[in-house]
XYZ file of C-alpha atoms in Angstrom:
742
model
C 42.067 -14.854 -12.926
C 42.936 -16.512 -16.176
C 40.225 -17.595 -18.515
C 41.637 -21.147 -18.472
C 40.789 -23.599 -15.785
C 43.576 -24.543 -13.401
C 45.129 -27.951 -13.207
C 42.855 -29.009 -10.411
C 39.681 -28.126 -12.339
C 37.682 -31.195 -13.282
C 37.215 -32.083 -16.942
C 33.499 -31.758 -17.490
C 31.424 -32.950 -20.339
C 28.214 -30.950 -20.188
C 25.593 -32.218 -22.598
C 23.078 -29.795 -21.119
C 25.219 -27.765 -18.776
C 22.846 -25.005 -17.977
C 19.464 -25.006 -16.397
C 17.389 -22.026 -15.534
C 15.854 -21.053 -12.207
C 13.430 -23.846 -12.292
C 10.439 -22.121 -13.809
C 11.494 -22.081 -17.435
C 12.705 -25.586 -18.137
C 16.235 -26.674 -19.022
C 18.463 -24.516 -21.188
C 19.023 -25.710 -24.658
C 22.727 -24.731 -25.226
C 25.424 -27.318 -25.051
C 28.941 -26.302 -24.010
C 32.191 -28.134 -23.404
C 33.797 -27.543 -20.006
C 37.015 -26.414 -21.557
C 35.264 -23.400 -23.044
C 34.022 -22.250 -19.632
C 36.172 -19.723 -17.751
C 37.317 -20.819 -14.329
C 35.385 -18.026 -12.710
C 32.107 -19.615 -13.847
C 32.699 -22.927 -12.089
C 30.810 -23.584 -8.900
C 32.651 -22.485 -5.825
C 34.264 -19.490 -7.565
C 33.662 -16.053 -6.046
C 33.826 -14.205 -9.330
C 30.863 -13.715 -11.536
C 30.697 -15.417 -14.954
C 31.846 -13.377 -17.857
C 29.262 -14.588 -20.290
C 25.981 -16.489 -20.412
C 25.059 -19.668 -22.190
C 21.768 -20.951 -23.496
C 18.347 -19.285 -23.711
C 15.456 -19.110 -21.309
C 12.483 -21.219 -22.248
C 9.155 -20.905 -20.556
C 7.278 -23.985 -19.455
C 4.811 -25.807 -21.658
C 1.118 -25.522 -20.802
C 0.130 -27.454 -17.775
C 3.534 -27.291 -16.137
C 3.708 -27.485 -12.333
C 5.745 -24.276 -12.347
C 3.726 -21.542 -13.959
C 5.390 -18.477 -15.388
C 5.909 -15.640 -12.896
C 6.296 -12.306 -14.679
C 7.363 -10.511 -11.509
C 10.509 -12.647 -11.357
C 11.303 -13.368 -14.958
C 11.064 -9.984 -16.717
C 14.388 -8.222 -17.152
C 16.290 -10.812 -15.156
C 19.919 -10.962 -16.031
C 21.101 -14.327 -17.570
C 23.929 -14.718 -15.081
C 21.566 -14.944 -12.100
C 18.655 -16.515 -13.892
C 20.202 -19.853 -14.653
C 21.529 -22.932 -12.956
C 24.529 -25.100 -13.687
C 23.950 -28.897 -13.732
C 26.936 -31.134 -13.351
C 27.004 -34.904 -14.142
C 27.032 -37.201 -11.107
C 30.561 -38.510 -12.005
C 32.172 -35.130 -12.565
C 34.282 -35.355 -9.476
C 33.176 -32.027 -8.099
C 31.497 -31.877 -4.703
C 30.132 -28.509 -3.654
C 28.882 -27.477 -0.223
C 26.170 -29.738 1.002
C 26.007 -31.525 -2.354
C 25.182 -34.725 -0.558
C 21.745 -33.337 0.313
C 18.960 -35.433 -1.029
C 15.276 -34.711 -1.325
C 12.925 -36.451 1.042
C 11.424 -38.565 -1.688
C 14.946 -39.931 -2.487
C 15.083 -38.268 -5.864
C 18.288 -36.824 -7.316
C 16.769 -34.371 -9.776
C 18.615 -31.322 -8.381
C 21.345 -33.154 -6.472
C 24.027 -31.827 -8.844
C 22.369 -28.487 -9.728
C 23.985 -25.316 -8.506
C 23.066 -21.680 -8.560
C 25.086 -20.151 -11.390
C 28.338 -18.627 -10.199
C 28.122 -20.057 -6.722
C 28.514 -23.337 -4.840
C 24.892 -23.270 -3.571
C 23.189 -26.589 -4.214
C 19.534 -26.470 -5.219
C 18.746 -29.651 -3.311
C 20.113 -28.133 -0.088
C 17.934 -24.998 -0.600
C 14.915 -27.241 -1.225
C 15.484 -29.164 2.001
C 15.906 -25.952 4.044
C 12.663 -24.603 2.545
C 10.835 -27.849 3.311
C 11.984 -27.885 6.906
C 11.006 -24.241 7.383
C 7.533 -24.372 5.837
C 6.600 -27.688 7.488
C 8.239 -27.142 10.898
C 8.133 -23.411 11.840
C 5.823 -22.756 14.777
C 5.032 -19.524 16.607
C 5.489 -19.227 20.347
C 2.580 -20.708 22.201
C 1.388 -22.851 19.259
C 2.164 -26.434 18.328
C 0.942 -26.341 14.785
C 3.154 -25.421 11.812
C 2.214 -21.852 10.948
C 2.614 -21.962 7.159
C 0.929 -25.318 6.852
C -2.102 -23.788 8.644
C -1.953 -20.710 6.418
C -1.743 -22.826 3.238
C -4.802 -24.799 4.355
C -6.648 -21.537 5.020
C -5.636 -20.124 1.657
C -6.844 -23.276 -0.175
C -10.171 -23.184 1.751
C -10.668 -19.479 0.862
C -9.572 -20.153 -2.767
C -6.761 -17.610 -2.545
C -3.857 -17.806 -4.951
C -1.092 -16.194 -2.918
C 0.706 -16.949 0.388
C 2.434 -14.277 2.415
C 5.668 -15.377 4.135
C 7.126 -13.206 6.904
C 10.856 -13.214 6.348
C 11.558 -12.446 9.993
C 10.252 -15.937 10.719
C 12.694 -17.320 8.214
C 15.542 -15.206 9.702
C 14.760 -16.615 13.112
C 14.509 -20.214 11.900
C 17.301 -20.401 9.261
C 19.478 -17.326 8.665
C 21.395 -19.048 5.899
C 18.265 -19.683 3.905
C 17.265 -16.036 4.538
C 20.548 -14.841 3.142
C 20.177 -17.073 0.045
C 16.700 -15.701 -0.568
C 17.892 -12.107 -0.383
C 20.866 -12.731 -2.697
C 19.182 -14.971 -5.210
C 15.429 -14.325 -5.187
C 14.949 -15.526 -8.778
C 16.118 -18.978 -7.828
C 14.749 -19.347 -4.303
C 11.229 -17.898 -4.683
C 10.199 -20.477 -7.320
C 11.344 -23.210 -4.877
C 9.084 -21.576 -2.247
C 6.218 -21.725 -4.751
C 6.823 -25.375 -5.394
C 6.938 -26.334 -1.725
C 3.738 -24.415 -1.009
C 1.983 -26.307 -3.844
C 3.378 -29.608 -2.682
C 1.943 -28.932 0.823
C -1.395 -27.893 -0.651
C -1.519 -31.074 -2.808
C -0.745 -33.175 0.318
C -3.640 -31.460 2.183
C -6.043 -31.936 -0.625
C -4.885 -35.289 -1.830
C -4.691 -34.007 -5.377
C -2.828 -31.373 -7.324
C -4.280 -27.807 -7.496
C -5.618 -26.588 -10.809
C -3.164 -24.335 -12.666
C -5.376 -21.302 -12.221
C -5.469 -21.850 -8.423
C -1.797 -22.601 -7.707
C -0.370 -20.762 -4.790
C 2.151 -17.999 -5.386
C 4.484 -17.127 -2.493
C 4.994 -13.434 -1.700
C 7.706 -12.794 0.906
C 7.706 -9.548 3.004
C 9.046 -7.929 6.140
C 12.786 -8.004 5.462
C 15.114 -7.395 8.348
C 16.696 -4.473 6.549
C 14.544 -1.700 5.101
C 16.198 0.645 2.615
C 15.481 4.229 1.667
C 14.885 4.987 -2.013
C 17.827 7.355 -2.164
C 20.146 4.707 -0.738
C 19.635 2.137 -3.476
C 22.894 1.452 -5.318
C 24.385 -1.120 -7.749
C 25.072 -3.564 -4.852
C 21.309 -4.143 -4.653
C 20.814 -5.158 -8.236
C 19.025 -8.470 -8.681
C 18.564 -8.761 -4.955
C 15.461 -8.765 -2.787
C 14.913 -5.355 -1.203
C 12.327 -3.569 0.882
C 11.596 0.163 0.538
C 8.821 2.422 1.741
C 7.266 5.481 0.135
C 4.161 7.145 -1.141
C 2.541 6.269 -4.479
C 2.153 9.350 -6.699
C 0.928 7.846 -9.922
C -0.310 4.509 -11.266
C -0.856 3.688 -14.902
C -3.704 1.790 -16.446
C -3.282 -1.994 -16.926
C -0.653 -2.908 -19.483
C -1.024 -6.206 -21.388
C 2.348 -7.892 -20.925
C 2.868 -10.646 -23.541
C 3.635 -14.054 -22.200
C 3.409 -16.026 -25.453
C 2.719 -15.285 -29.102
C 0.811 -17.431 -31.601
C 2.057 -17.011 -35.169
C 0.006 -18.319 -38.122
C 1.184 -18.728 -41.642
C -0.851 -16.579 -44.028
C -0.355 -19.122 -46.888
C -1.086 -22.493 -45.311
C -2.486 -21.710 -41.826
C 0.293 -23.488 -39.891
C 0.496 -22.259 -36.274
C 3.595 -21.821 -34.065
C 3.475 -20.871 -30.384
C 6.596 -19.077 -29.133
C 7.113 -17.995 -25.540
C 8.752 -14.941 -24.127
C 12.526 -15.438 -24.015
C 14.994 -12.917 -22.654
C 12.419 -10.152 -22.858
C 11.322 -10.719 -26.440
C 9.135 -13.199 -28.434
C 11.008 -14.524 -31.450
C 9.129 -14.252 -34.685
C 9.572 -17.233 -37.034
C 11.141 -16.180 -40.323
C 9.980 -19.227 -42.215
C 6.874 -21.403 -42.114
C 7.727 -24.676 -40.279
C 5.374 -26.666 -42.556
C 7.579 -28.707 -44.940
C 4.848 -28.515 -47.588
C 4.820 -24.737 -47.419
C 8.247 -23.429 -46.278
C 7.469 -19.836 -47.344
C 9.342 -16.949 -45.751
C 7.916 -13.744 -44.165
C 4.396 -15.207 -44.038
C 4.064 -15.729 -40.282
C 1.613 -13.269 -38.675
C 1.078 -12.669 -35.029
C -2.410 -13.533 -33.835
C -3.025 -11.080 -31.023
C -6.349 -12.543 -29.896
C -4.845 -16.054 -29.514
C -1.674 -14.941 -27.636
C -1.361 -15.003 -23.875
C -0.847 -11.899 -21.726
C -0.233 -11.042 -18.049
C -1.519 -7.912 -16.290
C 1.119 -5.303 -15.643
C 1.030 -1.834 -14.153
C 3.595 0.992 -13.875
C 3.679 2.741 -10.481
C 5.664 5.797 -9.470
C 6.644 5.937 -5.870
C 8.537 8.699 -4.047
C 9.933 9.005 -0.526
C 7.552 9.632 2.341
C 7.224 13.400 2.930
C 8.176 13.114 6.563
C 11.327 11.001 5.757
C 12.969 13.459 3.426
C 16.275 14.902 4.804
C 16.353 18.603 5.344
C 17.185 20.661 2.311
C 16.665 17.652 -0.039
C 14.125 16.975 -2.727
C 12.173 13.712 -2.721
C 13.656 10.886 -4.831
C 11.404 8.534 -6.739
C 11.571 5.069 -8.219
C 9.580 3.180 -10.826
C 7.742 -0.003 -9.874
C 6.090 -2.709 -11.949
C 3.222 -4.605 -10.436
C 2.168 -7.861 -12.008
C -0.956 -10.041 -11.958
C -2.645 -9.955 -8.522
C -0.666 -6.916 -7.388
C -2.222 -4.713 -10.033
C -4.352 -1.957 -8.540
C -3.186 -2.941 -5.102
C -1.665 0.560 -4.491
C -3.378 3.741 -5.544
C -2.018 7.337 -5.634
C -1.756 8.616 -2.074
C -1.123 5.234 -0.470
C 1.899 4.905 1.741
C 3.227 1.449 1.033
C 6.121 -0.823 2.005
C 7.328 -2.623 -1.073
C 9.219 -5.908 -1.333
C 10.688 -6.556 -4.730
C 13.657 -7.291 -6.926
C 15.847 -4.326 -7.881
C 16.592 -4.605 -11.662
C 18.208 -2.672 -14.424
C 17.664 -2.404 -18.160
C 19.366 -0.504 -20.892
C 17.926 2.588 -22.605
C 18.201 2.983 -26.337
C 19.704 6.174 -27.772
C 16.966 6.089 -30.360
C 13.907 3.718 -30.547
C 14.988 2.696 -34.025
C 18.645 2.071 -33.075
C 19.810 -0.797 -30.937
C 22.683 1.191 -29.443
C 22.202 1.697 -25.731
C 23.126 4.537 -23.505
C 25.944 4.139 -20.968
C 23.592 4.965 -18.103
C 21.014 2.234 -17.410
C 17.489 2.666 -16.095
C 16.580 1.016 -12.807
C 13.217 -0.251 -11.580
C 11.707 -2.654 -9.085
C 9.588 -5.649 -9.862
C 7.063 -5.911 -7.023
C 6.841 -9.220 -5.141
C 4.723 -7.951 -2.209
C 2.951 -4.618 -1.521
C 1.878 -3.838 1.990
C -0.059 -0.695 2.555
C 0.897 1.246 5.672
C -1.242 0.084 8.569
C -2.683 3.575 8.773
C -3.970 3.191 5.208
C -6.220 0.273 6.329
C -8.366 2.590 8.457
C -10.799 2.952 5.625
C -10.440 -0.483 3.990
C -11.525 -2.992 6.631
C -14.197 -5.348 5.439
C -17.729 -4.580 6.615
C -20.231 -7.157 7.742
C -22.417 -8.697 5.056
C -25.521 -7.693 6.897
C -24.616 -4.037 6.601
C -23.522 -4.015 2.939
C -27.048 -3.126 1.683
C -26.956 0.380 3.335
C -23.491 1.325 2.138
C -22.568 3.496 -0.798
C -20.996 1.966 -3.890
C -17.490 3.130 -2.924
C -17.787 1.499 0.504
C -19.002 -1.769 -1.065
C -16.001 -1.782 -3.339
C -13.772 -1.444 -0.338
C -15.565 -4.352 1.371
C -14.095 -6.762 -1.164
C -10.750 -6.447 0.526
C -9.969 -8.845 3.456
C -10.454 -7.499 6.964
C -7.208 -6.315 8.598
C -4.978 -7.032 5.679
C -2.069 -8.337 7.727
C 0.546 -10.724 6.466
C 0.567 -13.967 8.415
C -2.262 -13.664 10.976
C -4.662 -16.611 10.987
C -8.430 -16.323 11.408
C -8.210 -17.238 15.103
C -5.843 -14.342 15.705
C -8.092 -11.941 13.803
C -11.124 -13.141 15.754
C -9.224 -12.557 19.010
C -8.322 -9.025 17.863
C -11.876 -8.216 16.872
C -13.161 -9.488 20.226
C -10.765 -7.077 22.001
C -12.091 -4.151 19.940
C -15.695 -5.183 20.590
C -14.932 -5.204 24.337
C -13.333 -1.770 24.058
C -16.390 -0.379 22.270
C -18.697 -1.771 24.994
C -16.900 0.292 27.691
C -19.399 2.907 29.027
C -16.520 5.464 29.340
C -15.263 4.921 25.781
C -16.064 8.572 24.749
C -13.925 10.050 27.518
C -11.130 7.480 26.969
C -10.989 8.246 23.278
C -10.905 11.954 24.007
C -8.042 11.556 26.465
C -6.102 9.461 23.894
C -6.173 12.199 21.191
C -3.012 14.332 21.388
C -2.467 13.624 25.146
C 0.554 15.995 25.247
C -1.720 18.983 24.449
C -3.366 20.293 27.628
C -7.189 20.648 27.750
C -8.946 21.657 24.469
C -11.306 18.774 25.149
C -14.101 20.015 22.901
C -11.665 20.522 20.023
C -10.352 16.983 20.514
C -13.896 15.652 20.538
C -14.616 17.426 17.248
C -11.473 15.914 15.718
C -12.423 12.573 17.042
C -15.784 12.801 15.238
C -13.876 13.691 12.087
C -11.721 10.571 12.380
C -14.732 8.257 12.854
C -16.844 10.046 10.271
C -20.416 9.568 9.169
C -21.982 7.285 6.623
C -21.893 8.191 2.971
C -25.347 7.881 1.417
C -26.264 7.486 -2.224
C -29.551 7.353 -4.032
C -30.798 8.019 -7.546
C -31.158 11.737 -6.934
C -27.679 12.448 -5.493
C -25.143 11.691 -2.820
C -24.493 13.024 0.676
C -20.916 12.905 1.943
C -19.991 11.179 5.194
C -16.695 13.040 5.791
C -16.573 15.940 8.213
C -14.618 19.160 7.716
C -13.180 21.030 10.705
C -11.727 24.542 10.933
C -9.633 25.764 13.881
C -9.314 29.562 14.245
C -7.317 31.031 17.068
C -4.508 33.076 18.387
C -0.853 32.093 17.858
C 0.603 29.566 20.213
C -2.520 27.605 21.118
C -1.362 24.208 19.669
C -3.358 24.379 16.461
C -0.399 23.126 14.352
C 0.415 20.440 16.928
C -3.145 19.087 16.610
C -2.792 18.993 12.841
C 0.537 17.120 13.051
C -0.974 14.528 15.394
C -3.989 13.950 13.204
C -1.742 13.647 10.145
C 0.263 10.953 11.965
C -2.828 9.116 13.084
C -4.927 9.414 9.878
C -4.784 6.565 7.369
C -3.628 8.649 4.431
C -3.421 12.229 3.495
C -1.192 15.198 3.008
C -0.035 17.927 5.300
C 0.347 21.161 3.445
C 0.596 24.868 4.212
C -1.599 27.559 2.748
C 1.251 29.826 1.672
C 3.061 27.028 -0.131
C -0.006 25.605 -1.914
C -1.320 26.562 -5.293
C -4.570 25.717 -6.975
C -3.124 22.989 -9.184
C -0.948 21.718 -6.358
C -4.094 21.022 -4.357
C -6.155 19.511 -7.158
C -4.385 18.107 -10.194
C -1.979 19.233 -12.855
C -0.861 18.074 -16.258
C 2.728 17.151 -17.004
C 4.680 15.448 -19.736
C 5.857 11.874 -19.064
C 9.632 11.786 -19.465
C 9.563 8.325 -21.040
C 6.465 8.257 -23.279
C 6.481 12.009 -23.848
C 2.707 11.980 -23.473
C 0.644 14.337 -21.357
C -0.368 12.684 -18.099
C -2.514 13.873 -15.159
C -0.689 14.161 -11.813
C -2.678 14.062 -8.616
C -2.529 17.021 -6.187
C -2.772 17.024 -2.404
C -6.514 16.724 -2.151
C -6.717 13.818 -4.697
C -3.857 12.076 -2.952
C -5.811 12.430 0.265
C -8.808 10.562 -1.146
C -10.514 8.638 1.700
C -8.121 10.259 4.158
C -7.593 13.627 5.830
C -5.970 16.668 4.209
C -4.420 18.908 6.888
C -3.986 22.500 5.697
C -2.045 24.834 7.953
C -2.029 28.658 7.655
C -5.401 28.471 5.938
C -5.850 32.272 6.144
C -2.684 32.875 4.150
C -3.873 30.698 1.168
C -4.469 32.617 -2.073
C -8.086 33.234 -3.144
C -7.449 31.201 -6.301
C -6.317 28.149 -4.324
C -9.093 28.600 -1.761
C -11.762 28.681 -4.461
C -10.704 25.128 -5.586
C -11.933 23.781 -2.186
C -15.646 24.542 -2.890
C -16.167 21.494 -5.128
C -13.918 19.307 -3.068
C -15.542 19.990 0.315
C -19.099 19.305 -0.828
C -19.214 17.249 -4.026
C -15.834 15.653 -3.143
C -14.617 15.604 -6.689
C -12.099 17.553 -8.713
C -13.002 18.394 -12.318
C -10.107 18.951 -14.712
C -10.086 20.138 -18.326
C -6.503 20.843 -19.347
C -4.309 19.983 -22.366
C -7.063 17.887 -23.950
C -7.607 15.837 -20.739
C -11.150 16.031 -19.369
C -11.663 14.095 -16.219
C -13.455 14.049 -12.851
C -11.243 12.714 -10.035
C -12.432 11.423 -6.624
C -11.379 13.656 -3.635
C -13.363 12.000 -0.856
C -11.310 13.621 1.802
C -11.904 15.350 5.140
C -10.341 18.771 5.432
C -8.804 19.842 8.765
C -7.627 23.425 8.483
C -6.305 25.954 10.953
C -6.071 29.693 10.551
C -5.230 32.898 12.442
C -7.813 35.695 12.754
C -7.374 38.934 10.802
C -4.264 40.671 12.208
C -3.006 37.377 13.566
C -4.777 37.838 16.865
C -8.511 37.749 17.731
C -10.141 41.149 18.191
C -12.979 41.009 20.688
C -14.344 44.454 19.520
C -15.525 43.029 16.226
C -17.700 40.011 15.412
C -16.482 36.490 14.819
C -17.290 36.674 11.078
C -15.194 39.812 10.774
C -12.308 38.172 12.632
C -12.293 35.120 10.402
C -13.077 36.862 7.093
C -13.737 33.785 5.015
C -16.385 33.636 2.292
C -19.784 32.422 3.699
C -19.965 29.786 0.937
C -16.709 28.265 2.207
C -17.563 28.603 5.902
C -20.831 26.800 5.419
C -18.959 23.795 4.142
C -17.163 23.352 7.470
C -19.106 21.084 9.806
C -17.335 22.410 12.912
C -15.605 25.796 13.439
C -13.650 26.160 16.651
C -12.479 29.454 18.064
C -9.411 28.861 20.241
C -8.393 31.957 22.164
C -5.380 32.679 24.368
C -7.019 34.214 27.453
C -5.061 35.400 30.501
C -5.939 33.477 33.683
C -3.525 32.887 36.528
C -4.907 29.461 37.484
C -4.967 28.025 33.968
C -1.617 29.625 33.098
C 0.029 27.929 36.057
C -1.500 24.551 35.238
C -0.448 24.869 31.604
C 3.107 25.828 32.535
C 3.383 22.790 34.909
C 2.053 20.495 32.222
C 4.552 21.784 29.645
C 7.488 21.507 32.029
C 6.514 17.992 33.039
C 6.759 16.886 29.447
C 10.489 17.341 29.537
C 10.899 14.900 32.414
C 12.058 11.322 31.814
C 8.668 10.076 33.113
C 5.848 12.264 31.805
C 2.727 12.687 34.016
C -0.215 10.258 33.482
C -2.376 12.967 31.984
C 0.205 13.347 29.192
C 0.008 9.620 28.315
C -2.646 8.148 26.042
C -5.269 5.951 27.752
C -5.532 3.880 24.586
C -2.208 3.207 22.726
C -1.843 4.767 19.286
C -1.785 1.415 17.375
C -4.845 0.175 19.149
C -6.640 3.509 18.540
C -5.979 3.111 14.820
C -7.352 -0.402 14.794
C -10.436 0.669 16.718
C -11.216 3.527 14.332
C -10.748 1.197 11.429
C -13.011 -1.401 12.993
C -15.713 1.122 13.782
C -15.707 2.658 10.277
C -15.981 -0.752 8.649
C -18.251 -2.685 10.924
C -20.580 0.049 12.247
C -23.064 1.829 9.948
C -25.484 3.457 12.461
C -29.050 4.366 11.443
C -31.216 7.147 12.806
C -34.140 6.248 15.089
C -37.461 8.109 15.042
C -36.723 9.772 18.392
C -33.258 10.894 17.225
C -34.731 12.206 13.941
C -37.282 14.247 15.762
C -34.612 15.763 17.998
C -32.599 16.714 14.976
C -35.622 18.468 13.433
C -36.262 20.396 16.636
C -32.578 21.432 16.971
C -32.534 22.653 13.350
C -35.687 24.663 13.852
C -34.189 26.270 16.998
C -30.989 27.235 15.091
C -33.115 28.811 12.361
C -35.230 30.835 14.832
C -32.117 32.352 16.396
C -31.738 34.555 13.294
C -35.282 35.830 13.029
C -34.808 38.821 15.403
C -31.602 39.853 13.598
C -33.041 39.249 10.145
C -30.192 36.917 9.123
C -29.774 33.220 8.286
C -28.075 31.355 11.150
C -28.400 27.806 9.813
C -28.703 26.161 6.414
C -29.515 22.540 5.412
C -25.764 21.924 5.450
C -25.809 22.402 9.186
C -28.587 19.827 9.555
C -26.465 17.354 7.521
C -23.521 18.246 9.765
C -25.525 17.304 12.881
C -26.504 13.945 11.259
C -22.878 13.194 10.538
C -21.756 14.139 14.005
C -24.494 11.956 15.552
C -23.440 9.006 13.415
C -19.760 9.473 14.386
C -20.678 9.534 18.059
C -22.698 6.327 17.700
C -19.751 4.700 15.875
C -17.498 5.369 18.890
C -19.794 3.054 20.892
C -20.071 0.604 18.024
C -23.814 1.190 18.191
C -26.017 0.201 15.203
C -28.415 3.069 15.931
C -28.170 6.758 16.701
C -29.650 7.560 20.080
C -31.030 10.796 21.526
C -27.968 11.548 23.622
C -25.788 11.318 20.461
C -27.944 14.067 18.881
C -27.725 16.170 22.043
C -23.895 15.893 22.062
C -23.739 16.717 18.287
C -25.817 19.885 18.882
C -23.540 20.877 21.764
C -20.463 20.480 19.645
C -22.044 22.582 16.938
C -22.740 25.400 19.417
C -19.564 25.321 21.389
C -17.335 26.043 18.335
C -17.954 29.636 17.253
C -19.360 30.656 20.583
């Protein structure tokens, strides 16, 4: 296409032709229409070849506050609008659209390079947010959520884009293609609705920020390509590293060293312009303006590294990673080890050949500016808000988790959450809940009920206790030892899928630093950084270790501190740190010689150091015994799994999603306490276990086993949502302790 407009092109006189995306104010450049290429006129399909004007942030007190998650690194072509005079003779698609208040502020404003009218987008957003209702409800969903957010003094509003797709697919497509222009309009409409509900405008520090999520199309990190640049995308992965908070400058205050004159400059196109001359006419000196750091404005910013989920990597491939930037309220939302679904804008920026040279490399660096971060629903198992009445008995780490809202879902109202909690309360009140939960754990695996009960106790866990003298962990560690082919690895795979967070690793493929932490050099800053290993990434989750017997002694020795103190101490390359590793360990191993030898003792069959074995709360011996009756039942069960309709005993009594929610609810809302009767039963059981070794002159129980019985009793009480530990909980805990190595 020629750079000259065709004969049918209107003659435009643009005194202020370009406007930005609505959050920066009008562009300052003035251009004559004859200097614009035809491809830049509204309605053209080609992209503009150049940009005009500069981006200017709003003045203080503006109704459209600066959003660093949209503005940073945004290309000028997509970050601006084109305003045409009313008598220009050009009419774009839906250019007759008027705002409800009769105003014509954006009636002739187009998204740059397109024929999309801002007024039309505004009207579509207004209709969606004020009219969309869910099935079975007559109230507008987002009006209700805005009122709830204002009452709770929240500053963000989650919008489910599947609702927008159902209501207005064209608006959904415009948001995906031009998030920098449409998201500020969503912010404005949310604030207008909030102002209508309150009767006054919200303060600037409490203005609502819209965070869209749940796109129709979810991408894989390795499939991101140039077509996705500057578009809204959704990707999933696991966070591997998060940096400390970075102060991101929003504005800079410059003061003249000679006369004290002050100038406030805002961030423009990724940089703050430094005045070269004092603006005071009485002074006018050059090179005297100094930046006042303490008087400038900054936003919170955090760099996050995310890689593909381990179970989603194609065979024979290595995991791909991507760099994220979280801003403001999204800072510290995702921690290493979290599996998250990210909604953000895919952006690019040039890389300099040398930091002191402005020449750029031909290959650009890509990153994602996060708009919404949703942790995988499994990650919420340990982060549901406890009751206020129980907060006094919790450890400090549990109280920190309690600051997060209960069931952090996107667009569920309080009524829906209360209904969900009532269902879980009813499930916990079922007298057969213990048997139903056992039948719901790995239903495809035949029998092994005691093993499933032990794993169930590990999922529910005990209560972590802290006092001035120390700390007692609440996580349980379980070891499965048995012959080959008894479904040990299948149980580990199921728990890894059910558990909130954690890593599945093999003993032969794990090293000491791979399990704990290692030091590497950051490719960008060239500084030494600490990378988390499998146990640290499994913090507040479950680390599943297969082939535990084949792990090297060096790697196995690193588990001693983790399994009791639940920390990892690192002193490498000048970095001295203590990392949290509050994880439960579920390990499986084969006996010596790969098969259990009944001629020697259990200890000789396992051959693990006593110091490590004492750290396991439950040790199960799973043997493959020959029995015609059980072999026939097992064979029938396995064959029935290959039918189209599996038998009832191979189906979970409680669905997997509901089981996750119930475990989350129990861990957060139930902190059982020991009664005097239960405490006395624990003392008697511990004395009995100690007396068993008197005749053989050996120690059969240590105080660690007493703590294990307490944790098991608390986990059993949690399954019933009981606030106290009863005597039958202690009896079942003692039975589980004895049935393991027997």
